[in-house]
PDB file of C-alpha atoms in Angstrom:
ATOM      1  CA  GLN A 496      12.941 -14.905  -7.110  1.00 72.00           C
ATOM      2  CA  VAL A 497      12.686 -14.069 -10.808  1.00 78.00           C
ATOM      3  CA  LYS A 498      12.773 -10.677 -12.506  1.00 88.00           C
ATOM      4  CA  LEU A 499      11.618  -9.582 -15.941  1.00 94.00           C
ATOM      5  CA  VAL A 500      13.853  -6.898 -17.428  1.00 96.00           C
ATOM      6  CA  GLU A 501      12.553  -5.081 -20.497  1.00 97.00           C
ATOM      7  CA  SER A 502      14.660  -3.329 -23.100  1.00 97.00           C
ATOM      8  CA  GLY A 503      14.515  -2.167 -26.708  1.00 97.00           C
ATOM      9  CA  GLY A 504      12.132   0.753 -26.501  1.00 98.00           C
ATOM     10  CA  GLY A 505      12.918   4.147 -27.923  1.00 98.00           C
ATOM     11  CA  LEU A 506      12.031   6.789 -30.480  1.00 98.00           C
ATOM     12  CA  VAL A 507      11.374   5.753 -34.066  1.00 98.00           C
ATOM     13  CA  GLN A 508       9.822   7.359 -37.132  1.00 98.00           C
ATOM     14  CA  ALA A 509       6.544   6.112 -38.553  1.00 98.00           C
ATOM     15  CA  GLY A 510       7.146   3.082 -40.733  1.00 98.00           C
ATOM     16  CA  GLY A 511      10.172   1.996 -38.735  1.00 98.00           C
ATOM     17  CA  SER A 512      10.781  -1.068 -36.593  1.00 98.00           C
ATOM     18  CA  LEU A 513      11.741  -1.933 -33.031  1.00 98.00           C
ATOM     19  CA  ARG A 514      12.266  -5.188 -31.170  1.00 98.00           C
ATOM     20  CA  LEU A 515      11.385  -5.311 -27.489  1.00 98.00           C
ATOM     21  CA  SER A 516      13.013  -7.857 -25.188  1.00 98.00           C
ATOM     22  CA  CYS A 517      11.772  -9.238 -21.868  1.00 97.00           C
ATOM     23  CA  ALA A 518      14.541 -11.221 -20.205  1.00 95.00           C
ATOM     24  CA  ALA A 519      14.002 -13.449 -17.183  1.00 93.00           C
ATOM     25  CA  SER A 520      16.715 -13.612 -14.557  1.00 87.00           C
ATOM     26  CA  GLY A 521      17.269 -14.869 -11.034  1.00 78.00           C
ATOM     27  CA  SER A 522      15.669 -18.291 -11.521  1.00 68.00           C
ATOM     28  CA  ILE A 523      16.198 -21.565 -13.337  1.00 67.00           C
ATOM     29  CA  SER A 524      12.501 -21.621 -14.187  1.00 84.00           C
ATOM     30  CA  SER A 525      11.601 -21.151 -17.839  1.00 89.00           C
ATOM     31  CA  ILE A 526       8.999 -18.878 -19.364  1.00 93.00           C
ATOM     32  CA  SER A 527       6.029 -21.008 -20.362  1.00 94.00           C
ATOM     33  CA  ALA A 528       3.673 -18.397 -21.799  1.00 96.00           C
ATOM     34  CA  GLY A 529       3.715 -14.640 -22.118  1.00 97.00           C
ATOM     35  CA  ASP A 530       1.910 -11.490 -23.114  1.00 98.00           C
ATOM     36  CA  TRP A 531       2.751  -7.979 -24.236  1.00 98.00           C
ATOM     37  CA  TYR A 532       0.525  -5.112 -23.106  1.00 98.00           C
ATOM     38  CA  ARG A 533       0.674  -1.410 -23.828  1.00 98.00           C
ATOM     39  CA  GLN A 534      -0.744   1.670 -22.166  1.00 98.00           C
ATOM     40  CA  ALA A 535      -0.869   5.195 -23.551  1.00 97.00           C
ATOM     41  CA  PRO A 536      -1.480   8.220 -21.294  1.00 92.00           C
ATOM     42  CA  GLY A 537      -5.156   8.487 -20.410  1.00 94.00           C
ATOM     43  CA  LYS A 538      -5.942   5.133 -22.027  1.00 96.00           C
ATOM     44  CA  GLN A 539      -6.681   1.673 -20.678  1.00 96.00           C
ATOM     45  CA  ARG A 540      -3.995  -0.981 -20.747  1.00 97.00           C
ATOM     46  CA  GLU A 541      -4.396  -3.082 -23.874  1.00 97.00           C
ATOM     47  CA  LEU A 542      -3.307  -6.651 -24.597  1.00 98.00           C
ATOM     48  CA  VAL A 543      -1.490  -6.551 -27.931  1.00 98.00           C
ATOM     49  CA  ALA A 544       0.100 -10.006 -28.244  1.00 98.00           C
ATOM     50  CA  ALA A 545       0.157 -13.369 -26.483  1.00 98.00           C
ATOM     51  CA  ILE A 546       2.012 -16.645 -26.846  1.00 98.00           C
ATOM     52  CA  THR A 547       0.859 -19.883 -25.222  1.00 97.00           C
ATOM     53  CA  SER A 548       2.965 -22.673 -23.745  1.00 94.00           C
ATOM     54  CA  GLY A 549       2.434 -24.581 -26.985  1.00 95.00           C
ATOM     55  CA  GLY A 550       3.665 -21.699 -29.122  1.00 95.00           C
ATOM     56  CA  SER A 551       0.338 -20.464 -30.468  1.00 98.00           C
ATOM     57  CA  THR A 552       0.098 -16.697 -30.872  1.00 98.00           C
ATOM     58  CA  ASN A 553      -2.718 -14.161 -30.756  1.00 98.00           C
ATOM     59  CA  TYR A 554      -2.757 -10.453 -31.612  1.00 98.00           C
ATOM     60  CA  ALA A 555      -4.957  -7.446 -31.183  1.00 98.00           C
ATOM     61  CA  ASP A 556      -6.578  -6.391 -34.443  1.00 98.00           C
ATOM     62  CA  SER A 557      -4.725  -3.082 -34.296  1.00 97.00           C
ATOM     63  CA  VAL A 558      -1.310  -4.778 -34.575  1.00 98.00           C
ATOM     64  CA  LYS A 559      -2.125  -7.925 -36.542  1.00 98.00           C
ATOM     65  CA  GLY A 560       0.221  -8.350 -39.471  1.00 98.00           C
ATOM     66  CA  ARG A 561       2.732  -5.848 -38.067  1.00 98.00           C
ATOM     67  CA  PHE A 562       3.805  -7.281 -34.683  1.00 98.00           C
ATOM     68  CA  THR A 563       5.243 -10.713 -33.881  1.00 98.00           C
ATOM     69  CA  ILE A 564       5.612 -12.228 -30.414  1.00 98.00           C
ATOM     70  CA  SER A 565       8.226 -14.931 -29.905  1.00 97.00           C
ATOM     71  CA  ARG A 566      10.137 -16.794 -27.223  1.00 96.00           C
ATOM     72  CA  ASP A 567      13.777 -17.889 -27.045  1.00 94.00           C
ATOM     73  CA  GLY A 568      14.102 -20.802 -24.643  1.00 90.00           C
ATOM     74  CA  ALA A 569      17.907 -20.723 -24.554  1.00 90.00           C
ATOM     75  CA  LYS A 570      17.909 -17.078 -23.446  1.00 92.00           C
ATOM     76  CA  ASN A 571      14.673 -17.365 -21.430  1.00 93.00           C
ATOM     77  CA  THR A 572      13.442 -14.216 -23.138  1.00 96.00           C
ATOM     78  CA  LEU A 573      10.233 -12.964 -24.721  1.00 97.00           C
ATOM     79  CA  TYR A 574      10.379 -10.695 -27.757  1.00 98.00           C
ATOM     80  CA  LEU A 575       8.000  -8.380 -29.535  1.00 98.00           C
ATOM     81  CA  GLN A 576       9.061  -7.510 -33.072  1.00 98.00           C
ATOM     82  CA  MET A 577       7.235  -4.361 -34.187  1.00 98.00           C
ATOM     83  CA  ASN A 578       7.253  -3.390 -37.858  1.00 98.00           C
ATOM     84  CA  SER A 579       5.504  -0.656 -39.827  1.00 98.00           C
ATOM     85  CA  LEU A 580       5.099   1.378 -36.663  1.00 98.00           C
ATOM     86  CA  LYS A 581       2.427   4.060 -36.492  1.00 98.00           C
ATOM     87  CA  PRO A 582       2.102   7.085 -34.178  1.00 98.00           C
ATOM     88  CA  GLU A 583      -0.863   5.384 -32.505  1.00 97.00           C
ATOM     89  CA  ASP A 584       1.510   2.626 -31.351  1.00 98.00           C
ATOM     90  CA  THR A 585       3.101   5.132 -28.964  1.00 98.00           C
ATOM     91  CA  ALA A 586       2.760   3.757 -25.425  1.00 98.00           C
ATOM     92  CA  VAL A 587       4.568   2.140 -22.537  1.00 98.00           C
ATOM     93  CA  TYR A 588       4.895  -1.558 -23.322  1.00 98.00           C
ATOM     94  CA  TYR A 589       4.831  -4.181 -20.555  1.00 98.00           C
ATOM     95  CA  CYS A 590       5.616  -7.881 -20.695  1.00 98.00           C
ATOM     96  CA  TYR A 591       3.855 -10.425 -18.492  1.00 97.00           C
ATOM     97  CA  ALA A 592       5.230 -13.950 -18.279  1.00 96.00           C
ATOM     98  CA  LEU A 593       4.140 -17.232 -16.738  1.00 94.00           C
ATOM     99  CA  PHE A 594       6.810 -19.547 -15.376  1.00 91.00           C
ATOM    100  CA  GLY A 595       5.351 -23.018 -15.772  1.00 86.00           C
ATOM    101  CA  ALA A 596       7.475 -24.885 -13.252  1.00 85.00           C
ATOM    102  CA  THR A 597       6.168 -22.728 -10.423  1.00 83.00           C
ATOM    103  CA  MET A 598       2.940 -21.421 -12.012  1.00 86.00           C
ATOM    104  CA  THR A 599       4.027 -17.910 -11.056  1.00 91.00           C
ATOM    105  CA  SER A 600       3.559 -14.779 -13.180  1.00 93.00           C
ATOM    106  CA  TYR A 601       5.518 -11.505 -13.213  1.00 94.00           C
ATOM    107  CA  TRP A 602       5.338  -8.107 -14.892  1.00 96.00           C
ATOM    108  CA  GLY A 603       8.198  -6.315 -16.576  1.00 97.00           C
ATOM    109  CA  GLN A 604       8.976  -2.734 -15.598  1.00 96.00           C
ATOM    110  CA  GLY A 605       7.752  -1.238 -18.861  1.00 97.00           C
ATOM    111  CA  THR A 606       9.584   0.367 -21.753  1.00 98.00           C
ATOM    112  CA  GLN A 607       8.572   3.505 -23.652  1.00 98.00           C
ATOM    113  CA  VAL A 608       7.935   3.315 -27.380  1.00 98.00           C
ATOM    114  CA  THR A 609       7.441   6.632 -29.166  1.00 98.00           C
ATOM    115  CA  VAL A 610       6.589   6.775 -32.871  1.00 98.00           C
ATOM    116  CA  SER A 611       6.883  10.156 -34.551  1.00 98.00           C
ATOM    117  CA  SER A 612       4.938  11.282 -37.608  1.00 93.00           C
TER     118      SER A 612
END
C-alpha cells in the first residue's frame, strides 16, 4: 500500500518562493503522472499543475510562468516549485499521483501555503 507524504509548505512573504514535495512510500511502484491542486477556505478545489506520464506539463492560467511541476524518478517524488508568490496563492495544496504499474491513484494529506502581503 502506497502513501503520498507532502512537505514544504509554510509562511512566505509576497514575491518569495517555496518548493512543495510529494513523496511516495510503501511501494516499489513508480509515479507515472501527477497533479497539484489547491483549495482556499470557502473556495472550490482548483487544479493548478499537471504532469503526464510522458513529461508534458499543464498549468492553470493563474500560476502560469510562476509555478513548475516536476518529477524525480530516483526519489519517486513530485515537486511543485512556486516562485513570485502572491497572497492569492494562499491555500492548502494537495498532490494527486497515478502509479502506472497498478493504475492506482492516491491523494497527499495536504500542506498549508500562506503568502503574506
